XYZ file of C-alpha atoms in Angstrom:
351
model
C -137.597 74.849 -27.108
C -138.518 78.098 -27.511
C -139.457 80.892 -30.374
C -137.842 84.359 -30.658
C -139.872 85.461 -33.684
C -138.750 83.225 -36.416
C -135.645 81.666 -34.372
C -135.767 78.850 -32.131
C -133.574 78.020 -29.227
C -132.862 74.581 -27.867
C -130.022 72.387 -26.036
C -129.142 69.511 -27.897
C -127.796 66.516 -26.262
C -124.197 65.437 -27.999
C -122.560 62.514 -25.987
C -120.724 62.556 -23.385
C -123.889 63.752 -21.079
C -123.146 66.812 -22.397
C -125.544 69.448 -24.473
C -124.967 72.261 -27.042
C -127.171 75.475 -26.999
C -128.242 75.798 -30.756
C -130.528 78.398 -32.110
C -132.240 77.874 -35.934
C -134.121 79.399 -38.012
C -135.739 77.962 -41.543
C -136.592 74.685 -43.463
C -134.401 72.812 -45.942
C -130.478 71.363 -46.192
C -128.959 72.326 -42.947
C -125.995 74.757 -42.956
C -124.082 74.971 -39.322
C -122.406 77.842 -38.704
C -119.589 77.490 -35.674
C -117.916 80.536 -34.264
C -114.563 81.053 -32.401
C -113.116 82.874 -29.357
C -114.368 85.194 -28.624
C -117.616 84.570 -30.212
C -120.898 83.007 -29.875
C -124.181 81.866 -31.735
C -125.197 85.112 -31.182
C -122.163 85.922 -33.459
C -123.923 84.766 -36.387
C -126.883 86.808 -36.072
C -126.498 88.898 -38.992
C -126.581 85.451 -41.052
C -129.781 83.573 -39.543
C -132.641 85.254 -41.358
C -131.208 85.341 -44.866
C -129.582 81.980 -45.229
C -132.854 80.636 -43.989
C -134.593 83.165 -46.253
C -132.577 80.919 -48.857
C -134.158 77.877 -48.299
C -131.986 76.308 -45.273
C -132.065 75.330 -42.138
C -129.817 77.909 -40.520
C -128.206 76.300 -37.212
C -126.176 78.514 -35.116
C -124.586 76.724 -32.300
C -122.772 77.888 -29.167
C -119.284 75.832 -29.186
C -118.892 73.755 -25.732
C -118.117 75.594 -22.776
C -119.723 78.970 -24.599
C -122.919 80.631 -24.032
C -126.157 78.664 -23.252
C -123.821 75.091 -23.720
C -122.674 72.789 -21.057
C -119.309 74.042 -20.099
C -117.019 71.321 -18.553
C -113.367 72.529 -17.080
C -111.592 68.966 -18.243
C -109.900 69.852 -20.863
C -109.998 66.744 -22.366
C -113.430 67.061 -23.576
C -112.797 70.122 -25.913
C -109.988 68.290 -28.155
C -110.757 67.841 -31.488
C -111.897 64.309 -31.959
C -114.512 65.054 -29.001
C -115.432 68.286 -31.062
C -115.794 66.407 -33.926
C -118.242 63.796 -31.975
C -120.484 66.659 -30.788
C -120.915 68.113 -34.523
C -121.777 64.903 -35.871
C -124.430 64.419 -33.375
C -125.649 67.544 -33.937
C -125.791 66.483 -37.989
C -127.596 63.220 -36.528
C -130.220 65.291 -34.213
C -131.256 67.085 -37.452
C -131.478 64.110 -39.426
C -129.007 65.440 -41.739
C -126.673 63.161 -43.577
C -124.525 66.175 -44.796
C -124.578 69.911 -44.148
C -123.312 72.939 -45.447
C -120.168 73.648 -42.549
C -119.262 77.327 -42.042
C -116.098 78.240 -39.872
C -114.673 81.389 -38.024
C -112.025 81.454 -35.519
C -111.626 78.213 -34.134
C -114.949 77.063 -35.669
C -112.996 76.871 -39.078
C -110.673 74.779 -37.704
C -113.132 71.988 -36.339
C -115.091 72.814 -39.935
C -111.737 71.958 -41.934
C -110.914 68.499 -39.707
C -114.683 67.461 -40.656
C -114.223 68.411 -43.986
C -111.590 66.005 -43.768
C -111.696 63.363 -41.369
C -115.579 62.808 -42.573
C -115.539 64.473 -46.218
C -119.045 61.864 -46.401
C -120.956 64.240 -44.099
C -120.108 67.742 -45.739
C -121.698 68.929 -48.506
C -119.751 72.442 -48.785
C -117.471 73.970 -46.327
C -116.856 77.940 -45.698
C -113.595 78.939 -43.403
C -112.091 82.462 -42.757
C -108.925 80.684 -41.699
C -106.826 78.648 -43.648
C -106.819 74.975 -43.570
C -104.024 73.429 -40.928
C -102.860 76.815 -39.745
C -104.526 76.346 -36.724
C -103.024 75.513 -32.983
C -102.575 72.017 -33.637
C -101.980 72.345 -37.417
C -98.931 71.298 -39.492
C -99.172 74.458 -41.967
C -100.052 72.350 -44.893
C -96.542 70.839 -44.409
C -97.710 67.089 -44.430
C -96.688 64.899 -41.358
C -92.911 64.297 -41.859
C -90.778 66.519 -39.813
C -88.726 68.608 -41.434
C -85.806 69.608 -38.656
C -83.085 67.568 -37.826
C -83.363 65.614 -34.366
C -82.474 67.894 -31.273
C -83.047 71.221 -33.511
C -84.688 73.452 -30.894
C -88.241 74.562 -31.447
C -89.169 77.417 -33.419
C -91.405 80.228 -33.077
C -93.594 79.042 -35.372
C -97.274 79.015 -35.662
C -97.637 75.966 -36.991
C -95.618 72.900 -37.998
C -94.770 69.635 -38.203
C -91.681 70.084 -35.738
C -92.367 70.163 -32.098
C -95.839 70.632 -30.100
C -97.715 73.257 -30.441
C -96.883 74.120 -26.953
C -93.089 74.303 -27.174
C -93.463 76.318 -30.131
C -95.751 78.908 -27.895
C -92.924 79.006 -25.294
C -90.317 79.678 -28.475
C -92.476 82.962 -29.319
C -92.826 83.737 -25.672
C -89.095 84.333 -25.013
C -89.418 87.203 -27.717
C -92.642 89.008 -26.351
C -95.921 88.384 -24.664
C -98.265 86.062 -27.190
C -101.565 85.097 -25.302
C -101.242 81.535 -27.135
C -98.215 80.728 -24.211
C -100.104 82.843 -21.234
C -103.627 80.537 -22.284
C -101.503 77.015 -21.374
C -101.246 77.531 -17.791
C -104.940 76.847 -16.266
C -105.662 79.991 -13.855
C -104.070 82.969 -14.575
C -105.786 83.959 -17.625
C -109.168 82.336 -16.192
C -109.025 84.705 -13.618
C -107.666 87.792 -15.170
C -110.498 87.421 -18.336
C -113.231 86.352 -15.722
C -113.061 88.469 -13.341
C -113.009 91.572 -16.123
C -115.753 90.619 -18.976
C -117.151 93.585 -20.457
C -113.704 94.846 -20.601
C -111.927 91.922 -21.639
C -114.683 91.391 -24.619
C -114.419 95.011 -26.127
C -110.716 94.929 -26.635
C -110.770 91.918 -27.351
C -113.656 92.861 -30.118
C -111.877 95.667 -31.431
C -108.153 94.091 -32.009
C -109.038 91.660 -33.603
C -111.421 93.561 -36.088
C -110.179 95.649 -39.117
C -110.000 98.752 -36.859
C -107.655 97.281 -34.222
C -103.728 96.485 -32.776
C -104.170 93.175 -32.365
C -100.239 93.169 -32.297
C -99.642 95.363 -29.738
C -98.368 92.726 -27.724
C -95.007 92.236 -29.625
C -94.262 95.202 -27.336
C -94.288 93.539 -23.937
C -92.278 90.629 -22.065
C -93.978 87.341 -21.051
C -92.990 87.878 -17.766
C -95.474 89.968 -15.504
C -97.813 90.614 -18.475
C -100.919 89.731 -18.546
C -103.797 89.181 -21.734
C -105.011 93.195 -20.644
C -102.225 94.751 -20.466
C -100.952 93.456 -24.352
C -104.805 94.501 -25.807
C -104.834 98.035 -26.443
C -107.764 100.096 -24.545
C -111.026 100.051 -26.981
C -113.080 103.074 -28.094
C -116.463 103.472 -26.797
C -119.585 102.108 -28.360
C -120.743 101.798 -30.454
C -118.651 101.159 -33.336
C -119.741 101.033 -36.941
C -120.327 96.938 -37.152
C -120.911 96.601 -33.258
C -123.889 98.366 -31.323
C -124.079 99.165 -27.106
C -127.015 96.525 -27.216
C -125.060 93.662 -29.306
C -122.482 94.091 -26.978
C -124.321 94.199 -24.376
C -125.468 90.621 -25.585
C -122.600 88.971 -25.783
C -121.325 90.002 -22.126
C -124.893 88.465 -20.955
C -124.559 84.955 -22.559
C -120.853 85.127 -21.556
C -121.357 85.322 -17.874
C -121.281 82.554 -15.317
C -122.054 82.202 -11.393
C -118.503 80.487 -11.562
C -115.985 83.261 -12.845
C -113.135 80.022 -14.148
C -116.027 78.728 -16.500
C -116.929 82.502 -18.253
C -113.982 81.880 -20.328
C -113.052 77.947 -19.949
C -114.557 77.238 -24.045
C -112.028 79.533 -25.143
C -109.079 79.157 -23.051
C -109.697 75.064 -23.265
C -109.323 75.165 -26.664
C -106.033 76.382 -26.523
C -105.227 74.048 -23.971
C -105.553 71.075 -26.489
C -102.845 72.314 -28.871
C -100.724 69.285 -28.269
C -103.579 66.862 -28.253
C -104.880 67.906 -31.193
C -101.313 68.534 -32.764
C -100.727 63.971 -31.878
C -104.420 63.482 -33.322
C -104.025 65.527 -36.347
C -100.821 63.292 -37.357
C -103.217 60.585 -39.131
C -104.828 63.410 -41.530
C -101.887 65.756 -41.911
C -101.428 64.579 -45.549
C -105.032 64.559 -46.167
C -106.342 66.821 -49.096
C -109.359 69.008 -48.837
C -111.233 67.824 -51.211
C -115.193 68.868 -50.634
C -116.530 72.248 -52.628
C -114.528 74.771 -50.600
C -114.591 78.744 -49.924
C -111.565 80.243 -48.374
C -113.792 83.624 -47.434
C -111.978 86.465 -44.799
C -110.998 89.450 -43.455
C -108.634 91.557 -45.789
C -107.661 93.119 -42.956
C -107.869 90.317 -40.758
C -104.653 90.595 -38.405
C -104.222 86.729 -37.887
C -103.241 86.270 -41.293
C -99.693 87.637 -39.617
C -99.467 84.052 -38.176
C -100.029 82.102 -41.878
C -96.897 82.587 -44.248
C -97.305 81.555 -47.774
C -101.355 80.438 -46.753
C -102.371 81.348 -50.355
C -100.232 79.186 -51.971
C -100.195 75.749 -49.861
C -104.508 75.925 -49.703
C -104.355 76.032 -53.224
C -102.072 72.766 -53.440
C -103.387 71.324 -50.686
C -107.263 72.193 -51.322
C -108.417 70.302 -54.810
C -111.856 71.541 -53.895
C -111.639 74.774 -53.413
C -113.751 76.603 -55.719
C -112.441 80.592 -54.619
C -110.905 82.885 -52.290
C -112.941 86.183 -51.448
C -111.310 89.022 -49.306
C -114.101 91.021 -47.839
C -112.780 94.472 -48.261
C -112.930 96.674 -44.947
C -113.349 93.373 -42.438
C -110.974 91.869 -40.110
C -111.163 88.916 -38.285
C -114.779 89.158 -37.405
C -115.913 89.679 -40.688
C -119.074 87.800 -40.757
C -119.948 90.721 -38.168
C -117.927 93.503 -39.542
C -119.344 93.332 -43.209
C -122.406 90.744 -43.089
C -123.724 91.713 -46.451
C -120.595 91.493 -48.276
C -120.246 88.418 -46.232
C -123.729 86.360 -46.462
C -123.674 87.501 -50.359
C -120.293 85.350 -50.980
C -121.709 82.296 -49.041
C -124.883 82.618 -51.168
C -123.348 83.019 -54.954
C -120.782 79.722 -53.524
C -123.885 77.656 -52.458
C -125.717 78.741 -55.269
C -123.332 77.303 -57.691
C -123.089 74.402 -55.971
């Protein structure tokens, strides 16, 4: 372990002989913040200091197969009931019996399935994403299909019909959608790995409030690759994001093997239909911890979630708001961090 002024690094072992690069800063009820893809610890550095200026122990952790953590190619290992065993070891290696949970990307969507497959170990949950809308999710829908047999998958998000995966190939005979291009293990390990920096900064900037993330609706599956459907980004630095910060992420990013700079990512989309077959047993399963539904207004995922609003609230008994950072996109614990740490904090506080 080591000290950065008032942070401290270390690798935490989580089962499976595996270990997760954390980095904390403070003293008091632990609060574990979990980012997505693309995304790190380091993605929560505008949050360290002042929730831990608020009396907890701020934990920022990089996901498996991000960063400074272990990063395994089997696929296996990054479904969600795994994902679920590494968090609650990290809750045991802090001695914590609950913790405060906060979720972006596909960090909410492991904070949501601990919200509810252990509701005993989380004492307040924050997600920028809805509950169940994410790769493996049933849209709030419960777990009874709701097509007749032999009805042909749709391109759906979503659902209780069909795995995730044949759903992905439904939306790919439309357009490119990078959710189809992720299944097949090389091609997109390659293409991302082998082009970082560049690969990041679109990346960065289409999914923030600034960005085309839907470009790709433009261009066939066939031939096209995740580049060629994300627009070209602007140079650096950009309001929320400087040349250095950037410059940060590419560095904790990189790998001497070139199919593990991306494999955290990309695995996680490789578990859709694993996830989709474990998620079954909870897919009627309320929310029912304190709960703050807090995103982007402009975040351009929320194209994917139809009628979100509406099913969280029914589905959600505990949720105690929904705040829409103005001016922030899918990043928007990076785009707007003030706005952003100031809703966490009046939700805690009223805890």
């Amino acid at each position: 372990m080591r000290e950065m002024k008032s942070i401290m690094e270390r690798k935490i072992p989580v089962g499976d002989g595996l270990h997760l690069h954390a980095v904390e800063a403070g003293e008091g009820p632990l609060l574990l913040m979990i980012h997505g893809f693309p995304g790190l610890a380091w993605s929560w550095r505008h949050q360290m200091l002042p929730f831990a200026a608020a009396g907890f122990r701020a934990v920022a952790i990089d996901s498996l197969g991000y960063g400074g953590s272990d990063r395994p190619l089997d696929p296996a290992l990054y479904a969600s009931d795994r994902m679920q065993a590494y968090l609650l070891a990290l809750l045991d290696h802090y001695g914590a019996d609950r913790a405060v949970v906060i979720g972006q990307d596909f960090g909410a969507q492991y904070a949501w399935n601990l919200a509810v497959r252990a509701p005993g170990r989380v004492r307040a949950l924050v997600a920028t994403i809805p509950y169940d809308y994410d790769l493996a999710g049933r849209a709030l829908l419960g777990a009874a299909e709701r097509l007749p047999p032999g009805a042909p998958a749709r391109p759906d998000m979503a659902s209780p019909d069909h795995r995730p995966s044949e759903r992905f190939a439904a939306m790919a005979k439309a357009h490119f959608v990078h959710f189809h291009y992720f299944q097949t293990v090389g091609p997109a390990d390659r293409e991302l790995g082998g082009a970082l920096a560049d690969y990041l900064r679109r990346s960065f900037h289409a999914l923030s409030a600034a960005g085309d993330l839907w470009a790709w609706k433009a261009l066939p599956s066939e031939g096209t690759g995740y580049l060629d459907a994300l627009p070209p980004a602007p140079p650096l630095p950009w309001p929320w994001l400087s040349e250095a910060e950037f410059a940060a992420f590419v560095a904790r990013y990189d790998h001497a093997d070139p199919a593990r700079r991306m494999i955290g990512g990309l695995n996680s989309y490789r578990t859709a239909d694993r996830n989709w077959e474990i998620g079954r047993a909870w897919a009627d399963a309320d929310v029912t911890v304190p709960t703050l539904m807090l995103l982007g207004a402009a975040d351009p995922s929320f194209a994917f979630f139809p009628d979100w609003e509406d099913r969280l609230r029914r589905r959600v008994p505990g949720l105690a708001g929904i705040v829409a950072v103005e001016g922030a996109g899918h990043l928007v614990q990076q785009e707007k961090p003030e706005a952003f740490n100031a809703a966490v904090l009046d939700f805690l506080g009223g805890l």
